[in-house]
JSON list of C-alpha atoms and ligand atoms in Angstrom, two decimals:
[
{"chain": "A", "resi": 300, "resn": "MET", "atom": "CA", "xyz": [-19.51, 4.63, 3.16]},
{"chain": "A", "resi": 301, "resn": "ASP", "atom": "CA", "xyz": [-20.73, 7.94, 1.57]},
{"chain": "A", "resi": 302, "resn": "ASP", "atom": "CA", "xyz": [-18.59, 9.69, 4.19]},
{"chain": "A", "resi": 303, "resn": "ILE", "atom": "CA", "xyz": [-15.48, 7.81, 2.99]},
{"chain": "A", "resi": 304, "resn": "LYS", "atom": "CA", "xyz": [-15.96, 9.27, -0.46]},
{"chain": "A", "resi": 305, "resn": "LYS", "atom": "CA", "xyz": [-16.42, 12.71, 0.74]},
{"chain": "A", "resi": 306, "resn": "THR", "atom": "CA", "xyz": [-13.39, 12.61, 2.95]},
{"chain": "A", "resi": 307, "resn": "HIS", "atom": "CA", "xyz": [-11.09, 10.83, 0.56]},
{"chain": "A", "resi": 308, "resn": "THR", "atom": "CA", "xyz": [-11.11, 12.44, -2.83]},
{"chain": "A", "resi": 309, "resn": "THR", "atom": "CA", "xyz": [-8.70, 15.22, -2.10]},
{"chain": "A", "resi": 310, "resn": "SER", "atom": "CA", "xyz": [-5.82, 15.80, -4.43]},
{"chain": "A", "resi": 311, "resn": "LYS", "atom": "CA", "xyz": [-3.33, 16.10, -1.62]},
{"chain": "A", "resi": 312, "resn": "LEU", "atom": "CA", "xyz": [-0.30, 13.75, -1.79]},
{"chain": "A", "resi": 313, "resn": "SER", "atom": "CA", "xyz": [1.62, 13.77, 1.45]},
{"chain": "A", "resi": 314, "resn": "SER", "atom": "CA", "xyz": [1.16, 10.28, 2.89]},
{"chain": "A", "resi": 315, "resn": "ILE", "atom": "CA", "xyz": [1.70, 6.95, 1.21]},
{"chain": "A", "resi": 316, "resn": "CYS", "atom": "CA", "xyz": [0.50, 3.66, 2.52]},
{"chain": "A", "resi": 317, "resn": "VAL", "atom": "CA", "xyz": [2.77, 0.78, 1.71]},
{"chain": "A", "resi": 318, "resn": "TYR", "atom": "CA", "xyz": [1.26, -2.83, 1.78]},
{"chain": "A", "resi": 319, "resn": "CYS", "atom": "CA", "xyz": [3.93, -5.50, 1.77]},
{"chain": "A", "resi": 320, "resn": "GLY", "atom": "CA", "xyz": [5.01, -8.92, 3.03]},
{"chain": "A", "resi": 321, "resn": "ALA", "atom": "CA", "xyz": [5.68, -9.53, 6.77]},
{"chain": "A", "resi": 322, "resn": "SER", "atom": "CA", "xyz": [7.76, -12.62, 6.30]},
{"chain": "A", "resi": 323, "resn": "ASP", "atom": "CA", "xyz": [11.63, -12.57, 6.90]},
{"chain": "A", "resi": 324, "resn": "ALA", "atom": "CA", "xyz": [11.94, -15.77, 4.98]},
{"chain": "A", "resi": 325, "resn": "VAL", "atom": "CA", "xyz": [11.78, -14.11, 1.53]},
{"chain": "A", "resi": 326, "resn": "ASN", "atom": "CA", "xyz": [14.40, -13.70, -1.08]},
{"chain": "A", "resi": 327, "resn": "PRO", "atom": "CA", "xyz": [16.70, -10.72, 0.10]},
{"chain": "A", "resi": 328, "resn": "LYS", "atom": "CA", "xyz": [16.05, -8.94, -3.30]},
{"chain": "A", "resi": 329, "resn": "TYR", "atom": "CA", "xyz": [12.53, -8.12, -1.98]},
{"chain": "A", "resi": 330, "resn": "ILE", "atom": "CA", "xyz": [13.84, -6.83, 1.29]},
{"chain": "A", "resi": 331, "resn": "ASP", "atom": "CA", "xyz": [16.24, -4.63, -0.62]},
{"chain": "A", "resi": 332, "resn": "LEU", "atom": "CA", "xyz": [13.51, -3.19, -2.87]},
{"chain": "A", "resi": 333, "resn": "ALA", "atom": "CA", "xyz": [11.45, -2.26, 0.27]},
{"chain": "A", "resi": 334, "resn": "LYS", "atom": "CA", "xyz": [14.48, -0.55, 1.78]},
{"chain": "A", "resi": 335, "resn": "ARG", "atom": "CA", "xyz": [14.96, 1.53, -1.41]},
{"chain": "A", "resi": 336, "resn": "LEU", "atom": "CA", "xyz": [11.37, 2.37, -1.43]},
{"chain": "A", "resi": 337, "resn": "GLY", "atom": "CA", "xyz": [11.40, 3.59, 2.16]},
{"chain": "A", "resi": 338, "resn": "THR", "atom": "CA", "xyz": [14.52, 5.74, 1.50]},
{"chain": "A", "resi": 339, "resn": "GLN", "atom": "CA", "xyz": [12.88, 7.23, -1.58]},
{"chain": "A", "resi": 340, "resn": "LEU", "atom": "CA", "xyz": [9.69, 8.13, 0.26]},
{"chain": "A", "resi": 341, "resn": "ALA", "atom": "CA", "xyz": [11.74, 9.89, 2.91]},
{"chain": "A", "resi": 342, "resn": "LYS", "atom": "CA", "xyz": [13.81, 11.74, 0.27]},
{"chain": "A", "resi": 343, "resn": "SER", "atom": "CA", "xyz": [10.63, 12.84, -1.53]},
{"chain": "A", "resi": 344, "resn": "GLY", "atom": "CA", "xyz": [9.15, 14.15, 1.79]},
{"chain": "A", "resi": 345, "resn": "LEU", "atom": "CA", "xyz": [6.32, 11.73, 1.76]},
{"chain": "A", "resi": 346, "resn": "ARG", "atom": "CA", "xyz": [5.17, 10.10, 5.04]},
{"chain": "A", "resi": 347, "resn": "LEU", "atom": "CA", "xyz": [5.01, 6.37, 5.15]},
{"chain": "A", "resi": 348, "resn": "VAL", "atom": "CA", "xyz": [1.84, 4.84, 6.54]},
{"chain": "A", "resi": 349, "resn": "TYR", "atom": "CA", "xyz": [2.30, 1.07, 7.11]},
{"chain": "A", "resi": 350, "resn": "GLY", "atom": "CA", "xyz": [1.35, -1.89, 9.39]},
{"chain": "A", "resi": 351, "resn": "GLY", "atom": "CA", "xyz": [3.62, -1.02, 12.13]},
{"chain": "A", "resi": 352, "resn": "GLY", "atom": "CA", "xyz": [5.82, -4.20, 12.18]},
{"chain": "A", "resi": 353, "resn": "GLY", "atom": "CA", "xyz": [9.57, -4.59, 12.39]},
{"chain": "A", "resi": 354, "resn": "VAL", "atom": "CA", "xyz": [9.51, -7.78, 10.36]},
{"chain": "A", "resi": 355, "resn": "GLY", "atom": "CA", "xyz": [9.85, -8.63, 6.59]},
{"chain": "A", "resi": 356, "resn": "LEU", "atom": "CA", "xyz": [9.51, -5.96, 4.05]},
{"chain": "A", "resi": 357, "resn": "MET", "atom": "CA", "xyz": [7.41, -3.87, 6.40]},
{"chain": "A", "resi": 358, "resn": "GLY", "atom": "CA", "xyz": [10.19, -3.39, 8.84]},
{"chain": "A", "resi": 359, "resn": "ALA", "atom": "CA", "xyz": [12.75, -2.90, 6.13]},
{"chain": "A", "resi": 360, "resn": "CYS", "atom": "CA", "xyz": [10.78, -0.25, 4.35]},
{"chain": "A", "resi": 361, "resn": "ALA", "atom": "CA", "xyz": [9.99, 1.60, 7.76]},
{"chain": "A", "resi": 362, "resn": "ARG", "atom": "CA", "xyz": [13.56, 1.39, 9.06]},
{"chain": "A", "resi": 363, "resn": "ALA", "atom": "CA", "xyz": [14.97, 2.75, 5.76]},
{"chain": "A", "resi": 364, "resn": "ALA", "atom": "CA", "xyz": [12.44, 5.61, 5.76]},
{"chain": "A", "resi": 365, "resn": "HIS", "atom": "CA", "xyz": [13.12, 6.48, 9.35]},
{"chain": "A", "resi": 366, "resn": "GLU", "atom": "CA", "xyz": [16.85, 6.30, 8.96]},
{"chain": "A", "resi": 367, "resn": "ALA", "atom": "CA", "xyz": [16.72, 8.59, 5.90]},
{"chain": "A", "resi": 368, "resn": "GLY", "atom": "CA", "xyz": [14.88, 11.21, 8.02]},
{"chain": "A", "resi": 369, "resn": "GLY", "atom": "CA", "xyz": [11.27, 10.51, 6.81]},
{"chain": "A", "resi": 370, "resn": "GLU", "atom": "CA", "xyz": [8.07, 10.57, 8.73]},
{"chain": "A", "resi": 371, "resn": "VAL", "atom": "CA", "xyz": [6.63, 7.07, 9.46]},
{"chain": "A", "resi": 372, "resn": "LEU", "atom": "CA", "xyz": [3.27, 6.09, 10.97]},
{"chain": "A", "resi": 373, "resn": "GLY", "atom": "CA", "xyz": [2.83, 2.43, 12.03]},
{"chain": "A", "resi": 374, "resn": "ILE", "atom": "CA", "xyz": [-0.59, 1.01, 12.77]},
{"chain": "A", "resi": 375, "resn": "MET", "atom": "CA", "xyz": [-0.55, -2.28, 14.58]},
{"chain": "A", "resi": 376, "resn": "PRO", "atom": "CA", "xyz": [-3.41, -4.35, 15.93]},
{"chain": "A", "resi": 377, "resn": "ARG", "atom": "CA", "xyz": [-2.80, -5.50, 19.57]},
{"chain": "A", "resi": 378, "resn": "PHE", "atom": "CA", "xyz": [-2.96, -9.21, 18.78]},
{"chain": "A", "resi": 379, "resn": "LEU", "atom": "CA", "xyz": [-0.04, -8.94, 16.29]},
{"chain": "A", "resi": 380, "resn": "LEU", "atom": "CA", "xyz": [2.30, -6.79, 18.58]},
{"chain": "A", "resi": 381, "resn": "ASP", "atom": "CA", "xyz": [4.56, -9.71, 19.30]},
{"chain": "A", "resi": 382, "resn": "LYS", "atom": "CA", "xyz": [4.16, -11.64, 16.04]},
{"chain": "A", "resi": 383, "resn": "GLU", "atom": "CA", "xyz": [5.03, -8.71, 13.86]},
{"chain": "A", "resi": 384, "resn": "ARG", "atom": "CA", "xyz": [7.37, -7.06, 16.37]},
{"chain": "A", "resi": 385, "resn": "ILE", "atom": "CA", "xyz": [6.12, -3.58, 16.49]},
{"chain": "A", "resi": 386, "resn": "TYR", "atom": "CA", "xyz": [8.75, -1.00, 15.36]},
{"chain": "A", "resi": 387, "resn": "THR", "atom": "CA", "xyz": [8.70, 1.64, 18.21]},
{"chain": "A", "resi": 388, "resn": "GLU", "atom": "CA", "xyz": [11.37, 4.02, 16.85]},
{"chain": "A", "resi": 389, "resn": "VAL", "atom": "CA", "xyz": [8.53, 5.73, 14.95]},
{"chain": "A", "resi": 390, "resn": "GLU", "atom": "CA", "xyz": [5.09, 7.17, 15.55]},
{"chain": "A", "resi": 391, "resn": "HIS", "atom": "CA", "xyz": [2.79, 4.13, 16.13]},
{"chain": "A", "resi": 392, "resn": "ARG", "atom": "CA", "xyz": [-0.72, 3.48, 17.12]},
{"chain": "A", "resi": 393, "resn": "ILE", "atom": "CA", "xyz": [-1.92, 0.20, 18.63]},
{"chain": "A", "resi": 394, "resn": "VAL", "atom": "CA", "xyz": [-5.53, -0.51, 17.68]},
{"chain": "A", "resi": 395, "resn": "ASP", "atom": "CA", "xyz": [-8.08, -3.15, 18.73]},
{"chain": "A", "resi": 396, "resn": "ASP", "atom": "CA", "xyz": [-8.36, -5.21, 15.67]},
{"chain": "A", "resi": 397, "resn": "MET", "atom": "CA", "xyz": [-7.44, -5.69, 12.00]},
{"chain": "A", "resi": 398, "resn": "HIS", "atom": "CA", "xyz": [-10.47, -3.86, 10.68]},
{"chain": "A", "resi": 399, "resn": "THR", "atom": "CA", "xyz": [-9.52, -0.76, 12.64]},
{"chain": "A", "resi": 400, "resn": "ARG", "atom": "CA", "xyz": [-5.93, -0.99, 11.45]},
{"chain": "A", "resi": 401, "resn": "LYS", "atom": "CA", "xyz": [-6.95, -1.33, 7.78]},
{"chain": "A", "resi": 402, "resn": "MET", "atom": "CA", "xyz": [-9.41, 1.54, 7.99]},
{"chain": "A", "resi": 403, "resn": "MET", "atom": "CA", "xyz": [-6.87, 3.73, 9.62]},
{"chain": "A", "resi": 404, "resn": "MET", "atom": "CA", "xyz": [-4.21, 3.07, 7.10]},
{"chain": "A", "resi": 405, "resn": "PHE", "atom": "CA", "xyz": [-6.68, 3.76, 4.48]},
{"chain": "A", "resi": 406, "resn": "GLU", "atom": "CA", "xyz": [-7.67, 7.04, 6.04]},
{"chain": "A", "resi": 407, "resn": "GLU", "atom": "CA", "xyz": [-4.23, 8.20, 6.80]},
{"chain": "A", "resi": 408, "resn": "ALA", "atom": "CA", "xyz": [-3.07, 7.74, 3.13]},
{"chain": "A", "resi": 409, "resn": "ASP", "atom": "CA", "xyz": [-3.40, 9.65, 0.01]},
{"chain": "A", "resi": 410, "resn": "ALA", "atom": "CA", "xyz": [-2.17, 6.78, -2.30]},
{"chain": "A", "resi": 411, "resn": "PHE", "atom": "CA", "xyz": [-1.00, 3.15, -1.97]},
{"chain": "A", "resi": 412, "resn": "ILE", "atom": "CA", "xyz": [2.05, 1.34, -3.10]},
{"chain": "A", "resi": 413, "resn": "VAL", "atom": "CA", "xyz": [1.86, -2.60, -3.13]},
{"chain": "A", "resi": 414, "resn": "LEU", "atom": "CA", "xyz": [5.31, -4.35, -2.82]},
{"chain": "A", "resi": 415, "resn": "PRO", "atom": "CA", "xyz": [5.55, -8.02, -3.11]},
{"chain": "A", "resi": 416, "resn": "GLY", "atom": "CA", "xyz": [3.88, -9.90, -0.31]},
{"chain": "A", "resi": 417, "resn": "GLY", "atom": "CA", "xyz": [1.74, -12.83, 0.84]},
{"chain": "A", "resi": 418, "resn": "ILE", "atom": "CA", "xyz": [-1.99, -13.36, 1.38]},
{"chain": "A", "resi": 419, "resn": "GLY", "atom": "CA", "xyz": [-2.25, -10.24, 3.84]},
{"chain": "A", "resi": 420, "resn": "THR", "atom": "CA", "xyz": [-0.81, -7.90, 1.23]},
{"chain": "A", "resi": 421, "resn": "LEU", "atom": "CA", "xyz": [-2.96, -9.27, -1.51]},
{"chain": "A", "resi": 422, "resn": "GLU", "atom": "CA", "xyz": [-5.96, -8.97, 0.65]},
{"chain": "A", "resi": 423, "resn": "GLU", "atom": "CA", "xyz": [-5.25, -5.34, 1.66]},
{"chain": "A", "resi": 424, "resn": "ALA", "atom": "CA", "xyz": [-4.63, -4.31, -1.94]},
{"chain": "A", "resi": 425, "resn": "VAL", "atom": "CA", "xyz": [-7.69, -6.06, -3.28]},
{"chain": "A", "resi": 426, "resn": "GLU", "atom": "CA", "xyz": [-9.86, -4.35, -0.59]},
{"chain": "A", "resi": 427, "resn": "ILE", "atom": "CA", "xyz": [-8.65, -0.90, -1.60]},
{"chain": "A", "resi": 428, "resn": "LEU", "atom": "CA", "xyz": [-9.24, -1.79, -5.27]},
{"chain": "A", "resi": 429, "resn": "SER", "atom": "CA", "xyz": [-12.74, -3.08, -4.45]},
{"chain": "A", "resi": 430, "resn": "TRP", "atom": "CA", "xyz": [-13.46, 0.27, -2.62]},
{"chain": "A", "resi": 431, "resn": "ALA", "atom": "CA", "xyz": [-12.35, 2.09, -5.72]},
{"chain": "A", "resi": 432, "resn": "ARG", "atom": "CA", "xyz": [-14.58, -0.07, -7.91]},
{"chain": "A", "resi": 433, "resn": "LEU", "atom": "CA", "xyz": [-17.57, 0.83, -5.78]},
{"chain": "A", "resi": 434, "resn": "GLY", "atom": "CA", "xyz": [-16.70, 4.50, -6.16]},
{"chain": "A", "resi": 435, "resn": "LEU", "atom": "CA", "xyz": [-15.88, 5.07, -2.55]},
{"chain": "A", "resi": 436, "resn": "HIS", "atom": "CA", "xyz": [-12.46, 6.66, -3.19]},
{"chain": "A", "resi": 437, "resn": "ALA", "atom": "CA", "xyz": [-10.13, 7.82, -6.06]},
{"chain": "A", "resi": 438, "resn": "LYS", "atom": "CA", "xyz": [-6.81, 7.31, -4.43]},
{"chain": "A", "resi": 439, "resn": "PRO", "atom": "CA", "xyz": [-4.14, 6.05, -6.77]},
{"chain": "A", "resi": 440, "resn": "MET", "atom": "CA", "xyz": [-2.59, 2.62, -6.35]},
{"chain": "A", "resi": 441, "resn": "ALA", "atom": "CA", "xyz": [0.83, 1.30, -7.75]},
{"chain": "A", "resi": 442, "resn": "PHE", "atom": "CA", "xyz": [2.11, -2.25, -7.69]},
{"chain": "A", "resi": 443, "resn": "LEU", "atom": "CA", "xyz": [5.98, -2.22, -7.40]},
{"chain": "A", "resi": 444, "resn": "ASP", "atom": "CA", "xyz": [8.20, -5.08, -8.30]},
{"chain": "A", "resi": 445, "resn": "GLU", "atom": "CA", "xyz": [11.47, -5.53, -10.24]},
{"chain": "A", "resi": 446, "resn": "ASP", "atom": "CA", "xyz": [10.97, -9.18, -11.31]},
{"chain": "A", "resi": 447, "resn": "GLY", "atom": "CA", "xyz": [7.41, -9.37, -12.54]},
{"chain": "A", "resi": 448, "resn": "PHE", "atom": "CA", "xyz": [6.07, -10.43, -9.15]},
{"chain": "A", "resi": 449, "resn": "TRP", "atom": "CA", "xyz": [2.69, -8.90, -9.73]},
{"chain": "A", "resi": 450, "resn": "GLN", "atom": "CA", "xyz": [2.51, -9.70, -13.39]},
{"chain": "A", "resi": 451, "resn": "PRO", "atom": "CA", "xyz": [-0.07, -12.63, -12.88]},
{"chain": "A", "resi": 452, "resn": "PHE", "atom": "CA", "xyz": [-2.22, -10.26, -10.92]},
{"chain": "A", "resi": 453, "resn": "PHE", "atom": "CA", "xyz": [-2.31, -7.86, -13.81]},
{"chain": "A", "resi": 454, "resn": "GLU", "atom": "CA", "xyz": [-2.97, -10.92, -16.15]},
{"chain": "A", "resi": 455, "resn": "LEU", "atom": "CA", "xyz": [-6.01, -11.82, -13.94]},
{"chain": "A", "resi": 456, "resn": "ILE", "atom": "CA", "xyz": [-7.28, -8.26, -14.06]},
{"chain": "A", "resi": 457, "resn": "GLU", "atom": "CA", "xyz": [-7.18, -8.41, -17.92]},
{"chain": "A", "resi": 458, "resn": "LYS", "atom": "CA", "xyz": [-9.10, -11.70, -17.79]},
{"chain": "A", "resi": 459, "resn": "ILE", "atom": "CA", "xyz": [-11.71, -10.12, -15.42]},
{"chain": "A", "resi": 460, "resn": "ILE", "atom": "CA", "xyz": [-11.93, -7.18, -18.01]},
{"chain": "A", "resi": 461, "resn": "GLU", "atom": "CA", "xyz": [-12.24, -9.55, -21.06]},
{"chain": "A", "resi": 462, "resn": "GLY", "atom": "CA", "xyz": [-14.94, -11.35, -19.10]},
{"chain": "A", "resi": 463, "resn": "GLY", "atom": "CA", "xyz": [-16.96, -8.20, -18.79]},
{"chain": "A", "resi": 464, "resn": "PHE", "atom": "CA", "xyz": [-16.70, -8.12, -14.91]},
{"chain": "A", "resi": 465, "resn": "ILE", "atom": "CA", "xyz": [-15.15, -4.79, -14.73]},
{"chain": "A", "resi": 466, "resn": "PRO", "atom": "CA", "xyz": [-14.89, -2.06, -17.28]},
{"chain": "A", "resi": 467, "resn": "ALA", "atom": "CA", "xyz": [-11.66, -1.48, -19.19]},
{"chain": "A", "resi": 468, "resn": "ASP", "atom": "CA", "xyz": [-11.38, 1.97, -17.69]},
{"chain": "A", "resi": 469, "resn": "PHE", "atom": "CA", "xyz": [-10.83, 0.34, -14.37]},
{"chain": "A", "resi": 470, "resn": "ARG", "atom": "CA", "xyz": [-7.24, -0.30, -15.44]},
{"chain": "A", "resi": 471, "resn": "SER", "atom": "CA", "xyz": [-6.52, 3.35, -14.55]},
{"chain": "A", "resi": 472, "resn": "ALA", "atom": "CA", "xyz": [-7.07, 2.58, -10.88]},
{"chain": "A", "resi": 473, "resn": "MET", "atom": "CA", "xyz": [-3.74, 0.73, -10.69]},
{"chain": "A", "resi": 474, "resn": "VAL", "atom": "CA", "xyz": [-0.36, 0.86, -12.30]},
{"chain": "A", "resi": 475, "resn": "HIS", "atom": "CA", "xyz": [2.51, -1.57, -12.48]},
{"chain": "A", "resi": 476, "resn": "CYS", "atom": "CA", "xyz": [5.96, -0.10, -11.88]},
{"chain": "A", "resi": 477, "resn": "ARG", "atom": "CA", "xyz": [9.55, -1.27, -11.79]},
{"chain": "A", "resi": 478, "resn": "THR", "atom": "CA", "xyz": [11.42, 1.18, -9.60]},
{"chain": "A", "resi": 479, "resn": "PRO", "atom": "CA", "xyz": [10.59, 3.40, -6.63]},
{"chain": "A", "resi": 480, "resn": "ASP", "atom": "CA", "xyz": [11.16, 6.51, -8.76]},
{"chain": "A", "resi": 481, "resn": "GLU", "atom": "CA", "xyz": [8.80, 5.32, -11.50]},
{"chain": "A", "resi": 482, "resn": "THR", "atom": "CA", "xyz": [6.33, 4.31, -8.79]},
{"chain": "A", "resi": 483, "resn": "LEU", "atom": "CA", "xyz": [6.24, 7.85, -7.21]},
{"chain": "A", "resi": 484, "resn": "ASP", "atom": "CA", "xyz": [6.06, 9.56, -10.62]},
{"chain": "A", "resi": 485, "resn": "ALA", "atom": "CA", "xyz": [3.19, 7.30, -11.55]},
{"chain": "A", "resi": 486, "resn": "ILE", "atom": "CA", "xyz": [1.28, 7.94, -8.49]},
{"chain": "A", "resi": 487, "resn": "LYS", "atom": "CA", "xyz": [1.65, 11.76, -9.01]},
{"chain": "A", "resi": 488, "resn": "ALA", "atom": "CA", "xyz": [0.46, 11.48, -12.60]},
{"chain": "A", "resi": 489, "resn": "ARG", "atom": "CA", "xyz": [-2.39, 9.08, -11.65]},
{"chain": "A", "resi": 490, "resn": "ARG", "atom": "CA", "xyz": [-3.63, 11.49, -8.99]},
{"chain": "A", "resi": 491, "resn": "ILE", "atom": "CA", "xyz": [-4.24, 14.00, -11.75]},
{"chain": "A", "resi": 492, "resn": "VAL", "atom": "CA", "xyz": [-5.99, 11.51, -14.01]},
{"chain": "A", "resi": 493, "resn": "LEU", "atom": "CA", "xyz": [-8.21, 10.27, -11.27]},
{"chain": "A", "resi": 494, "resn": "ASP", "atom": "CA", "xyz": [-9.09, 13.76, -10.11]},
{"chain": "A", "resi": 495, "resn": "LEU", "atom": "CA", "xyz": [-10.50, 14.82, -13.43]},
{"chain": "B", "resi": 31, "resn": "LIG", "atom": "P1", "xyz": [1.64, -11.02, 4.33]},
{"chain": "B", "resi": 31, "resn": "LIG", "atom": "O1", "xyz": [1.51, -10.40, 3.04]},
{"chain": "B", "resi": 31, "resn": "LIG", "atom": "O2", "xyz": [0.67, -12.18, 4.49]},
{"chain": "B", "resi": 31, "resn": "LIG", "atom": "O3", "xyz": [2.99, -11.32, 4.71]},
{"chain": "B", "resi": 31, "resn": "LIG", "atom": "O4", "xyz": [1.08, -9.95, 5.32]},
{"chain": "B", "resi": 31, "resn": "LIG", "atom": "C1", "xyz": [1.45, -8.63, 5.19]},
{"chain": "B", "resi": 31, "resn": "LIG", "atom": "C2", "xyz": [0.68, -7.84, 6.30]},
{"chain": "B", "resi": 31, "resn": "LIG", "atom": "O5", "xyz": [-0.82, -7.96, 5.99]},
{"chain": "B", "resi": 31, "resn": "LIG", "atom": "C3", "xyz": [0.83, -8.26, 7.77]},
{"chain": "B", "resi": 31, "resn": "LIG", "atom": "O6", "xyz": [1.07, -7.00, 8.45]},
{"chain": "B", "resi": 31, "resn": "LIG", "atom": "C4", "xyz": [-0.37, -8.85, 8.10]},
{"chain": "B", "resi": 31, "resn": "LIG", "atom": "O7", "xyz": [-0.64, -8.53, 9.46]},
{"chain": "B", "resi": 31, "resn": "LIG", "atom": "C5", "xyz": [-1.42, -8.25, 7.27]},
{"chain": "B", "resi": 31, "resn": "LIG", "atom": "N1", "xyz": [-2.53, -9.21, 7.05]},
{"chain": "B", "resi": 31, "resn": "LIG", "atom": "C6", "xyz": [-2.57, -10.58, 7.14]},
{"chain": "B", "resi": 31, "resn": "LIG", "atom": "N2", "xyz": [-3.80, -11.03, 6.81]},
{"chain": "B", "resi": 31, "resn": "LIG", "atom": "C7", "xyz": [-4.55, -9.97, 6.65]},
{"chain": "B", "resi": 31, "resn": "LIG", "atom": "C8", "xyz": [-5.85, -9.75, 6.30]},
{"chain": "B", "resi": 31, "resn": "LIG", "atom": "N3", "xyz": [-6.78, -10.83, 6.17]},
{"chain": "B", "resi": 31, "resn": "LIG", "atom": "N4", "xyz": [-6.40, -8.57, 6.12]},
{"chain": "B", "resi": 31, "resn": "LIG", "atom": "C9", "xyz": [-5.52, -7.51, 6.18]},
{"chain": "B", "resi": 31, "resn": "LIG", "atom": "N5", "xyz": [-4.28, -7.66, 6.41]},
{"chain": "B", "resi": 31, "resn": "LIG", "atom": "C10", "xyz": [-3.73, -8.87, 6.65]}
]
């Protein structure tokens, strides 16, 4: 794990990993937000790193980034190829298992954006936060929603801080944003804070 820290505390910001829901059965407003984020990443010259699927918010974000001329890398575990309908129009890697996928997504990214999602999204975001808590990396993370989707998560973090389980300055490991623009600005600002 020491190696992770050495390799991943650079201040470079060229690739953003997006965690988000894979379900198509969601309110269309979430799909729309994912599309707008994908477009914004492309316009900002940032590479999108994501789970490789063509479904749900994942597919919407990747397609929008690709169609706007952005660079996209998808990383898909073999057993999900059909279920998450791998999006083959962009660079993609097929890996053996979920752990390899998650580690590769982490390694390929300089920062993380968490869109609305389900259990998988939550797990991926919390794992990255837990590595930050252990001091294994200092890559910034932003949660993006327009409707307060992640508000209960931030309330839980406040309870955790109140309870003394994590220090108050851990708040700087994550930020809650309302628009793709605000999110990219926050990540850039966060990167500077965390690099100090
Ligand atoms: P979900 O948020 O459940 O729609 O899942 C979003 C993405 O997270 C999908 O690409 C899933 O393959 C992935 N995922 C599901 N479960 C897990 C897990 N336990 N760890 C990491 N990723 C997961």
